[in-house]
Amino acid sequence: MPRRTLPFDPIVEARKNWENAGWSDAAAGMALVTSVMRAHQILLARVDASLGPFNLSFARYEVLMLLSFSRTGRLPLGKIGQRLQVHPASVTNVIDRLERDGLVRRLPHPSDQRTTLAAITPSGRKAAKLATEAVNRDVFEQTELGEKPLQQLFEGLANLRHSAGDFT
Amino acid sequence: MPRRTLPFDPIVEARKNWENAGWSDAAAGMALVTSVMRAHQILLARVDASLGPFNLSFARYEVLMLLSFSRTGRLPLGKIGQRLQVHPASVTNVIDRLERDGLVRRLPHPSDQRTTLAAITPSGRKAAKLATEAVNRDVFEQTELGEKPLQQLFEGLANLRHSAGDFT
DNA sequence: GAACAATACTTTGAACTCAAACTAAATGGA
DNA sequence: TCCATTTAGTTTGAGTTCAAAGTATTGTTC
């Protein structure tokens, strides 16, 4: 992406336009939604840049970490989709790729032949460890916000997720 | 997307895993980044659902609104990309689609033959108005957060955007 | 003013997400 | 038991984004 710094905040500008158009009730919501979109774009670019050398996208990394933290190192594909809020078709796609790269393998469920398990391999655990070191260092520890603002942000977003029905 | 409510906050869970693994310094950042990813997914789904009936994606809607608020109703494609932080190839794609639907048309720049202008059409202005009414009502005014938390969230994200170099 | 560099946009290809249709297996009544 | 329904996962196709390469035009430098 070509990087360009503007001499003003484009979202503040948009909010003014909303106010002037008589949409004051929606202006703050518009600004928030647009901010989340842009923040997502910024953070995803950082994470992908950090994980790229390991041939991992954020989605594949999340699956790998979920498996590595799971009790037995294996989970049904459906469970993975629920936990990470990804579409079943995307789970299939992600597991395909992880399996192709040898980081995960598919196993039949012992008692239910409809479900298949994804199991992390030793090579998958190794990749998860190295990738985490990279992304911790490059992104997660590089938050330029102080501890308190960061916590506030997290809580605000948690409220949003909660009221969207992600968890009880 | 299949909707599923978990009996716990999966991101809080992930943060505990990070702490237990000895990655305390990165835990809060991980939680924040993951929260932004999920919030984006939630909000984008709402916006897309609201704009769908008008055959608009959020990206196309943003371009349409930027043009409708511009002084002359026309802007160079490059400017659009800078303002909305979208890749030049994506701008081409978005304008292709808007032009195909008659909401925008391409005009040559009067003095620089390299640049092409996107100009909003009367039909584009009409679509922008109707789409805004829908998305204001369905999404932007439906923020379940109070005014102050919303403002705090916005400011936190603005800090993030600022330090990412979006504006000065 | 000719050559080189920069700018603006488009094209092409890879990667990803989601929705819808599909197959297979399990479940729950009548 | 039989049949309809639900559940699990996959396949396919449309829609996006980004990177890289390509084309055309403009600007700059010697």
GROMACS .gro file of C-alpha atoms (C1' of nucleotides) in nm:
model
  396
    1MET     CA    1   0.000   0.000   0.000
    2PRO     CA    2   0.128   0.343  -0.085
    3ARG     CA    3   0.166   0.528   0.246
    4ARG     CA    4   0.040   0.883   0.261
    5THR     CA    5   0.011   1.118   0.556
    6LEU     CA    6  -0.271   1.369   0.538
    7PRO     CA    7  -0.250   1.711   0.701
    8PHE     CA    8  -0.579   1.645   0.882
    9ASP     CA    9  -0.778   1.355   1.025
   10PRO     CA   10  -1.004   1.237   0.743
   11ILE     CA   11  -1.251   1.083   0.985
   12VAL     CA   12  -1.291   1.406   1.180
   13GLU     CA   13  -1.354   1.568   0.844
   14ALA     CA   14  -1.619   1.312   0.759
   15ARG     CA   15  -1.785   1.366   1.095
   16LYS     CA   16  -1.811   1.738   1.024
   17ASN     CA   17  -1.972   1.658   0.691
   18TRP     CA   18  -2.222   1.438   0.870
   19GLU     CA   19  -2.306   1.714   1.117
   20ASN     CA   20  -2.346   1.970   0.842
   21ALA     CA   21  -2.575   1.740   0.648
   22GLY     CA   22  -2.808   1.716   0.948
   23TRP     CA   23  -2.712   1.363   1.046
   24SER     CA   24  -2.583   1.455   1.391
   25ASP     CA   25  -2.738   1.151   1.557
   26ALA     CA   26  -2.535   0.923   1.336
   27ALA     CA   27  -2.212   1.122   1.322
   28ALA     CA   28  -2.040   0.968   1.623
   29GLY     CA   29  -2.136   0.617   1.519
   30MET     CA   30  -2.010   0.679   1.167
   31ALA     CA   31  -1.679   0.803   1.304
   32LEU     CA   32  -1.643   0.501   1.530
   33VAL     CA   33  -1.726   0.247   1.262
   34THR     CA   34  -1.492   0.409   1.013
   35SER     CA   35  -1.217   0.423   1.277
   36VAL     CA   36  -1.250   0.053   1.348
   37MET     CA   37  -1.228  -0.023   0.977
   38ARG     CA   38  -0.910   0.176   0.943
   39ALA     CA   39  -0.755   0.043   1.264
   40HIS     CA   40  -0.819  -0.306   1.138
   41GLN     CA   41  -0.645  -0.230   0.811
   42ILE     CA   42  -0.342  -0.087   0.994
   43LEU     CA   43  -0.306  -0.372   1.241
   44LEU     CA   44  -0.369  -0.646   0.989
   45ALA     CA   45  -0.095  -0.507   0.768
   46ARG     CA   46   0.148  -0.512   1.061
   47VAL     CA   47   0.057  -0.863   1.167
   48ASP     CA   48   0.072  -1.000   0.816
   49ALA     CA   49   0.411  -0.839   0.761
   50SER     CA   50   0.539  -1.001   1.079
   51LEU     CA   51   0.394  -1.344   1.004
   52GLY     CA   52   0.475  -1.343   0.632
   53PRO     CA   53   0.824  -1.496   0.672
   54PHE     CA   54   0.660  -1.799   0.835
   55ASN     CA   55   0.408  -1.838   0.555
   56LEU     CA   56   0.130  -1.764   0.799
   57SER     CA   57  -0.167  -1.532   0.766
   58PHE     CA   58  -0.335  -1.404   1.082
   59ALA     CA   59  -0.618  -1.651   1.028
   60ARG     CA   60  -0.380  -1.945   0.998
   61TYR     CA   61  -0.179  -1.820   1.296
   62GLU     CA   62  -0.491  -1.800   1.510
   63VAL     CA   63  -0.585  -2.157   1.428
   64LEU     CA   64  -0.236  -2.276   1.505
   65MET     CA   65  -0.236  -2.101   1.842
   66LEU     CA   66  -0.580  -2.229   1.930
   67LEU     CA   67  -0.465  -2.582   1.864
   68SER     CA   68  -0.139  -2.535   2.051
   69PHE     CA   69  -0.326  -2.416   2.361
   70SER     CA   70  -0.587  -2.689   2.343
   71ARG     CA   71  -0.562  -2.976   2.586
   72THR     CA   72  -0.483  -3.250   2.337
   73GLY     CA   73  -0.354  -3.045   2.045
   74ARG     CA   74  -0.655  -3.142   1.837
   75LEU     CA   75  -0.999  -2.990   1.782
   76PRO     CA   76  -1.298  -3.052   1.556
   77LEU     CA   77  -1.309  -2.807   1.266
   78GLY     CA   78  -1.648  -2.682   1.379
   79LYS     CA   79  -1.518  -2.591   1.723
   80ILE     CA   80  -1.237  -2.395   1.564
   81GLY     CA   81  -1.483  -2.197   1.359
   82GLN     CA   82  -1.694  -2.117   1.665
   83ARG     CA   83  -1.402  -2.009   1.878
   84LEU     CA   84  -1.243  -1.789   1.615
   85GLN     CA   85  -1.566  -1.675   1.452
   86VAL     CA   86  -1.466  -1.786   1.107
   87HIS     CA   87  -1.692  -1.924   0.840
   88PRO     CA   88  -1.693  -2.305   0.797
   89ALA     CA   89  -1.573  -2.268   0.440
   90SER     CA   90  -1.285  -2.055   0.562
   91VAL     CA   91  -1.194  -2.317   0.822
   92THR     CA   92  -1.173  -2.575   0.548
   93ASN     CA   93  -0.953  -2.341   0.347
   94VAL     CA   94  -0.726  -2.255   0.640
   95ILE     CA   95  -0.683  -2.618   0.745
   96ASP     CA   96  -0.615  -2.718   0.384
   97ARG     CA   97  -0.330  -2.474   0.373
   98LEU     CA   98  -0.190  -2.562   0.716
   99GLU     CA   99  -0.206  -2.928   0.628
  100ARG     CA  100  -0.034  -2.868   0.295
  101ASP     CA  101   0.246  -2.697   0.486
  102GLY     CA  102   0.268  -2.985   0.735
  103LEU     CA  103   0.173  -2.777   1.038
  104VAL     CA  104  -0.151  -2.962   1.101
  105ARG     CA  105  -0.304  -3.288   0.996
  106ARG     CA  106  -0.660  -3.407   0.966
  107LEU     CA  107  -0.774  -3.700   1.181
  108PRO     CA  108  -1.109  -3.876   1.186
  109HIS     CA  109  -1.319  -3.824   1.497
  110PRO     CA  110  -1.322  -4.154   1.691
  111SER     CA  111  -1.696  -4.171   1.748
  112ASP     CA  112  -1.861  -3.928   1.506
  113GLN     CA  113  -1.770  -3.990   1.147
  114ARG     CA  114  -1.910  -3.658   1.035
  115THR     CA  115  -1.652  -3.456   1.215
  116THR     CA  116  -1.284  -3.434   1.140
  117LEU     CA  117  -1.022  -3.319   1.383
  118ALA     CA  118  -0.734  -3.087   1.311
  119ALA     CA  119  -0.422  -3.191   1.503
  120ILE     CA  120  -0.114  -2.973   1.534
  121THR     CA  121   0.210  -3.146   1.434
  122PRO     CA  122   0.552  -3.103   1.597
  123SER     CA  123   0.649  -2.884   1.306
  124GLY     CA  124   0.331  -2.684   1.366
  125ARG     CA  125   0.426  -2.629   1.729
  126LYS     CA  126   0.767  -2.511   1.623
  127ALA     CA  127   0.620  -2.268   1.372
  128ALA     CA  128   0.371  -2.141   1.630
  129LYS     CA  129   0.651  -2.069   1.874
  130LEU     CA  130   0.869  -1.883   1.625
  131ALA     CA  131   0.576  -1.691   1.478
  132THR     CA  132   0.460  -1.586   1.822
  133GLU     CA  133   0.804  -1.457   1.911
  134ALA     CA  134   0.800  -1.249   1.594
  135VAL     CA  135   0.450  -1.111   1.625
  136ASN     CA  136   0.488  -1.042   1.997
  137ARG     CA  137   0.802  -0.845   1.930
  138ASP     CA  138   0.690  -0.672   1.609
  139VAL     CA  139   0.328  -0.594   1.689
  140PHE     CA  140   0.183  -0.689   2.023
  141GLU     CA  141   0.456  -0.523   2.231
  142GLN     CA  142   0.470  -0.221   2.002
  143THR     CA  143   0.144  -0.067   2.106
  144GLU     CA  144   0.216   0.305   2.113
  145LEU     CA  145  -0.069   0.360   2.358
  146GLY     CA  146  -0.017   0.366   2.732
  147GLU     CA  147  -0.139   0.086   2.951
  148LYS     CA  148  -0.455   0.260   3.063
  149PRO     CA  149  -0.578   0.383   2.723
  150LEU     CA  150  -0.506   0.039   2.585
  151GLN     CA  151  -0.715  -0.120   2.855
  152GLN     CA  152  -0.995   0.131   2.791
  153LEU     CA  153  -0.990   0.051   2.423
  154PHE     CA  154  -1.003  -0.318   2.496
  155GLU     CA  155  -1.299  -0.276   2.728
  156GLY     CA  156  -1.490  -0.062   2.481
  157LEU     CA  157  -1.441  -0.319   2.211
  158ALA     CA  158  -1.535  -0.594   2.455
  159ASN     CA  159  -1.866  -0.415   2.513
  160LEU     CA  160  -1.920  -0.405   2.142
  161ARG     CA  161  -1.843  -0.773   2.104
  162HIS     CA  162  -2.060  -0.858   2.398
  163SER     CA  163  -2.362  -0.673   2.269
  164ALA     CA  164  -2.308  -0.828   1.927
  165GLY     CA  165  -2.366  -1.162   2.098
  166ASP     CA  166  -2.015  -1.303   2.086
  167PHE     CA  167  -2.027  -1.422   2.446
  168THR     CA  168  -2.246  -1.400   2.756
  169MET     CA  169  -2.192  -1.654   0.901
  170PRO     CA  170  -2.327  -1.904   1.154
  171ARG     CA  171  -2.383  -1.709   1.475
  172ARG     CA  172  -2.269  -1.865   1.798
  173THR     CA  173  -2.260  -1.726   2.150
  174LEU     CA  174  -1.984  -1.859   2.372
  175PRO     CA  175  -2.021  -1.887   2.750
  176PHE     CA  176  -1.697  -1.690   2.794
  177ASP     CA  177  -1.497  -1.419   2.621
  178PRO     CA  178  -1.256  -1.600   2.390
  179ILE     CA  179  -1.016  -1.308   2.385
  180VAL     CA  180  -0.994  -1.296   2.763
  181GLU     CA  181  -0.921  -1.666   2.742
  182ALA     CA  182  -0.646  -1.607   2.489
  183ARG     CA  183  -0.495  -1.339   2.710
  184LYS     CA  184  -0.477  -1.583   2.999
  185ASN     CA  185  -0.300  -1.829   2.772
  186TRP     CA  186  -0.050  -1.559   2.680
  187GLU     CA  187   0.014  -1.479   3.045
  188ASN     CA  188   0.060  -1.843   3.135
  189ALA     CA  189   0.302  -1.891   2.849
  190GLY     CA  190   0.522  -1.614   2.986
  191TRP     CA  191   0.432  -1.357   2.723
  192SER     CA  192   0.287  -1.106   2.967
  193ASP     CA  193   0.440  -0.808   2.792
  194ALA     CA  194   0.253  -0.893   2.474
  195ALA     CA  195  -0.074  -1.011   2.626
  196ALA     CA  196  -0.253  -0.677   2.633
  197GLY     CA  197  -0.143  -0.592   2.280
  198MET     CA  198  -0.256  -0.930   2.155
  199ALA     CA  199  -0.594  -0.880   2.318
  200LEU     CA  200  -0.632  -0.537   2.164
  201VAL     CA  201  -0.532  -0.642   1.815
  202THR     CA  202  -0.760  -0.944   1.823
  203SER     CA  203  -1.046  -0.729   1.953
  204VAL     CA  204  -1.006  -0.484   1.669
  205MET     CA  205  -1.011  -0.770   1.418
  206ARG     CA  206  -1.332  -0.904   1.562
  207ALA     CA  207  -1.497  -0.564   1.596
  208HIS     CA  208  -1.418  -0.499   1.233
  209GLN     CA  209  -1.580  -0.826   1.132
  210ILE     CA  210  -1.894  -0.745   1.333
  211LEU     CA  211  -1.932  -0.391   1.206
  212LEU     CA  212  -1.853  -0.474   0.846
  213ALA     CA  213  -2.120  -0.741   0.846
  214ARG     CA  214  -2.376  -0.490   0.975
  215VAL     CA  215  -2.280  -0.223   0.727
  216ASP     CA  216  -2.277  -0.462   0.434
  217ALA     CA  217  -2.617  -0.597   0.533
  218SER     CA  218  -2.756  -0.246   0.542
  219LEU     CA  219  -2.598  -0.137   0.214
  220GLY     CA  220  -2.662  -0.463   0.029
  221PRO     CA  221  -3.008  -0.363  -0.100
  222PHE     CA  222  -2.845  -0.068  -0.277
  223ASN     CA  223  -2.579  -0.285  -0.438
  224LEU     CA  224  -2.314  -0.102  -0.240
  225SER     CA  225  -2.023  -0.236  -0.042
  226PHE     CA  226  -1.872  -0.021   0.230
  227ALA     CA  227  -1.580   0.064   0.002
  228ARG     CA  228  -1.811   0.174  -0.280
  229TYR     CA  229  -2.028   0.366  -0.034
  230GLU     CA  230  -1.728   0.552   0.103
  231VAL     CA  231  -1.620   0.659  -0.244
  232LEU     CA  232  -1.970   0.774  -0.324
  233MET     CA  233  -1.991   0.983  -0.007
  234LEU     CA  234  -1.646   1.132  -0.059
  235LEU     CA  235  -1.751   1.245  -0.406
  236SER     CA  236  -2.085   1.376  -0.286
  237PHE     CA  237  -1.915   1.590  -0.022
  238SER     CA  238  -1.648   1.717  -0.257
  239ARG     CA  239  -1.677   2.068  -0.388
  240THR     CA  240  -1.738   1.984  -0.753
  241GLY     CA  241  -1.857   1.626  -0.724
  242ARG     CA  242  -1.547   1.500  -0.897
  243LEU     CA  243  -1.204   1.387  -0.778
  244PRO     CA  244  -0.893   1.229  -0.927
  245LEU     CA  245  -0.874   0.858  -0.858
  246GLY     CA  246  -0.544   0.902  -0.681
  247LYS     CA  247  -0.691   1.153  -0.438
  248ILE     CA  248  -0.970   0.912  -0.358
  249GLY     CA  249  -0.719   0.643  -0.277
  250GLN     CA  250  -0.524   0.873  -0.047
  251ARG     CA  251  -0.826   0.998   0.141
  252LEU     CA  252  -0.981   0.657   0.196
  253GLN     CA  253  -0.652   0.467   0.228
  254VAL     CA  254  -0.735   0.218  -0.041
  255HIS     CA  255  -0.494   0.064  -0.286
  256PRO     CA  256  -0.482   0.216  -0.637
  257ALA     CA  257  -0.587  -0.115  -0.789
  258SER     CA  258  -0.882  -0.125  -0.553
  259VAL     CA  259  -0.982   0.226  -0.655
  260THR     CA  260  -0.985   0.116  -1.016
  261ASN     CA  261  -1.200  -0.180  -0.922
  262VAL     CA  262  -1.442   0.024  -0.712
  263ILE     CA  263  -1.481   0.293  -0.976
  264ASP     CA  264  -1.532   0.027  -1.244
  265ARG     CA  265  -1.821  -0.111  -1.049
  266LEU     CA  266  -1.975   0.227  -0.962
  267GLU     CA  267  -1.946   0.331  -1.325
  268ARG     CA  268  -2.104   0.008  -1.443
  269ASP     CA  269  -2.397   0.083  -1.212
  270GLY     CA  270  -2.424   0.440  -1.341
  271LEU     CA  271  -2.346   0.604  -1.005
  272VAL     CA  272  -2.022   0.758  -1.123
  273ARG     CA  273  -1.857   0.830  -1.453
  274ARG     CA  274  -1.496   0.875  -1.554
  275LEU     CA  275  -1.387   1.207  -1.700
  276PRO     CA  276  -1.046   1.308  -1.835
  277HIS     CA  277  -0.854   1.559  -1.629
  278PRO     CA  278  -0.852   1.889  -1.819
  279SER     CA  279  -0.480   1.957  -1.789
  280ASP     CA  280  -0.312   1.631  -1.690
  281GLN     CA  281  -0.383   1.347  -1.925
  282ARG     CA  282  -0.245   1.090  -1.686
  283THR     CA  283  -0.515   1.141  -1.430
  284THR     CA  284  -0.879   1.054  -1.465
  285LEU     CA  285  -1.156   1.203  -1.258
  286ALA     CA  286  -1.445   1.018  -1.104
  287ALA     CA  287  -1.764   1.228  -1.114
  288ILE     CA  288  -2.077   1.140  -0.922
  289THR     CA  289  -2.392   1.127  -1.134
  290PRO     CA  290  -2.743   1.241  -1.031
  291SER     CA  291  -2.832   0.877  -0.989
  292GLY     CA  292  -2.522   0.838  -0.773
  293ARG     CA  293  -2.635   1.126  -0.551
  294LYS     CA  294  -2.973   0.965  -0.514
  295ALA     CA  295  -2.819   0.631  -0.419
  296ALA     CA  296  -2.586   0.801  -0.171
  297LYS     CA  297  -2.879   0.969   0.000
  298LEU     CA  298  -3.088   0.654   0.030
  299ALA     CA  299  -2.794   0.440   0.136
  300THR     CA  300  -2.697   0.691   0.403
  301GLU     CA  301  -3.047   0.695   0.545
  302ALA     CA  302  -3.033   0.317   0.568
  303VAL     CA  303  -2.689   0.285   0.719
  304ASN     CA  304  -2.743   0.574   0.961
  305ARG     CA  305  -3.059   0.409   1.085
  306ASP     CA  306  -2.936   0.048   1.082
  307VAL     CA  307  -2.581   0.088   1.206
  308PHE     CA  308  -2.448   0.432   1.294
  309GLU     CA  309  -2.733   0.523   1.529
  310GLN     CA  310  -2.744   0.175   1.679
  311THR     CA  311  -2.427   0.198   1.878
  312GLU     CA  312  -2.508   0.021   2.200
  313LEU     CA  313  -2.237   0.216   2.381
  314GLY     CA  314  -2.305   0.535   2.569
  315GLU     CA  315  -2.185   0.867   2.439
  316LYS     CA  316  -1.877   0.887   2.657
  317PRO     CA  317  -1.745   0.532   2.603
  318LEU     CA  318  -1.802   0.581   2.232
  319GLN     CA  319  -1.600   0.900   2.235
  320GLN     CA  320  -1.325   0.728   2.434
  321LEU     CA  321  -1.313   0.446   2.184
  322PHE     CA  322  -1.293   0.691   1.899
  323GLU     CA  323  -1.007   0.879   2.062
  324GLY     CA  324  -0.814   0.564   2.137
  325LEU     CA  325  -0.843   0.456   1.777
  326ALA     CA  326  -0.753   0.805   1.660
  327ASN     CA  327  -0.429   0.776   1.859
  328LEU     CA  328  -0.361   0.449   1.688
  329ARG     CA  329  -0.426   0.597   1.345
  330HIS     CA  330  -0.220   0.900   1.426
  331SER     CA  331   0.084   0.704   1.536
  332ALA     CA  332   0.048   0.483   1.231
  333GLY     CA  333   0.105   0.797   1.027
  334ASP     CA  334  -0.241   0.847   0.883
  335PHE     CA  335  -0.241   1.219   0.959
  336THR     CA  336  -0.036   1.482   1.137
  337DG     C1'  337   1.589   1.894  -2.608
  338DA     C1'  338   1.693   1.413  -2.521
  339DA     C1'  339   1.720   1.086  -2.171
  340DC     C1'  340   1.589   0.947  -1.733
  341DA     C1'  341   1.288   0.945  -1.347
  342DA     C1'  342   0.848   1.005  -1.133
  343DT     C1'  343   0.347   0.991  -1.144
  344DA     C1'  344  -0.128   0.804  -1.254
  345DC     C1'  345  -0.385   0.451  -1.363
  346DT     C1'  346  -0.481  -0.032  -1.532
  347DT     C1'  347  -0.410  -0.526  -1.578
  348DT     C1'  348  -0.308  -0.961  -1.400
  349DG     C1'  349  -0.256  -1.302  -1.058
  350DA     C1'  350  -0.258  -1.479  -0.579
  351DA     C1'  351  -0.495  -1.497  -0.152
  352DC     C1'  352  -0.887  -1.451   0.126
  353DT     C1'  353  -1.402  -1.443   0.286
  354DC     C1'  354  -1.864  -1.551   0.248
  355DA     C1'  355  -2.296  -1.758   0.065
  356DA     C1'  356  -2.517  -2.132  -0.140
  357DA     C1'  357  -2.546  -2.586  -0.288
  358DC     C1'  358  -2.390  -3.043  -0.196
  359DT     C1'  359  -2.251  -3.505   0.036
  360DA     C1'  360  -2.234  -3.783   0.425
  361DA     C1'  361  -2.349  -3.911   0.882
  362DA     C1'  362  -2.616  -3.886   1.304
  363DT     C1'  363  -3.058  -3.798   1.548
  364DG     C1'  364  -3.546  -3.818   1.662
  365DG     C1'  365  -3.997  -3.926   1.607
  366DA     C1'  366  -4.410  -4.171   1.395
  367DT     C1'  367  -3.771  -4.942   1.118
  368DC     C1'  368  -3.822  -4.562   0.815
  369DC     C1'  369  -3.803  -4.096   0.699
  370DA     C1'  370  -3.740  -3.617   0.785
  371DT     C1'  371  -3.434  -3.310   1.008
  372DT     C1'  372  -3.011  -3.156   1.181
  373DT     C1'  373  -2.520  -3.136   1.190
  374DA     C1'  374  -2.032  -3.148   0.987
  375DG     C1'  375  -1.759  -3.053   0.644
  376DT     C1'  376  -1.646  -2.958   0.141
  377DT     C1'  377  -1.698  -2.752  -0.317
  378DT     C1'  378  -1.788  -2.382  -0.612
  379DG     C1'  379  -1.852  -1.914  -0.748
  380DA     C1'  380  -1.875  -1.413  -0.663
  381DG     C1'  381  -1.658  -1.032  -0.460
  382DT     C1'  382  -1.240  -0.806  -0.235
  383DT     C1'  383  -0.769  -0.664  -0.149
  384DC     C1'  384  -0.297  -0.631  -0.245
  385DA     C1'  385   0.143  -0.675  -0.501
  386DA     C1'  386   0.381  -0.658  -0.917
  387DA     C1'  387   0.425  -0.555  -1.381
  388DG     C1'  388   0.277  -0.274  -1.768
  389DT     C1'  389   0.142   0.166  -2.033
  390DA     C1'  390   0.105   0.639  -2.089
  391DT     C1'  391   0.205   1.098  -1.956
  392DT     C1'  392   0.454   1.451  -1.717
  393DG     C1'  393   0.858   1.649  -1.490
  394DT     C1'  394   1.364   1.711  -1.436
  395DT     C1'  395   1.840   1.731  -1.541
  396DC     C1'  396   2.241   1.770  -1.798
   0.00000   0.00000   0.00000
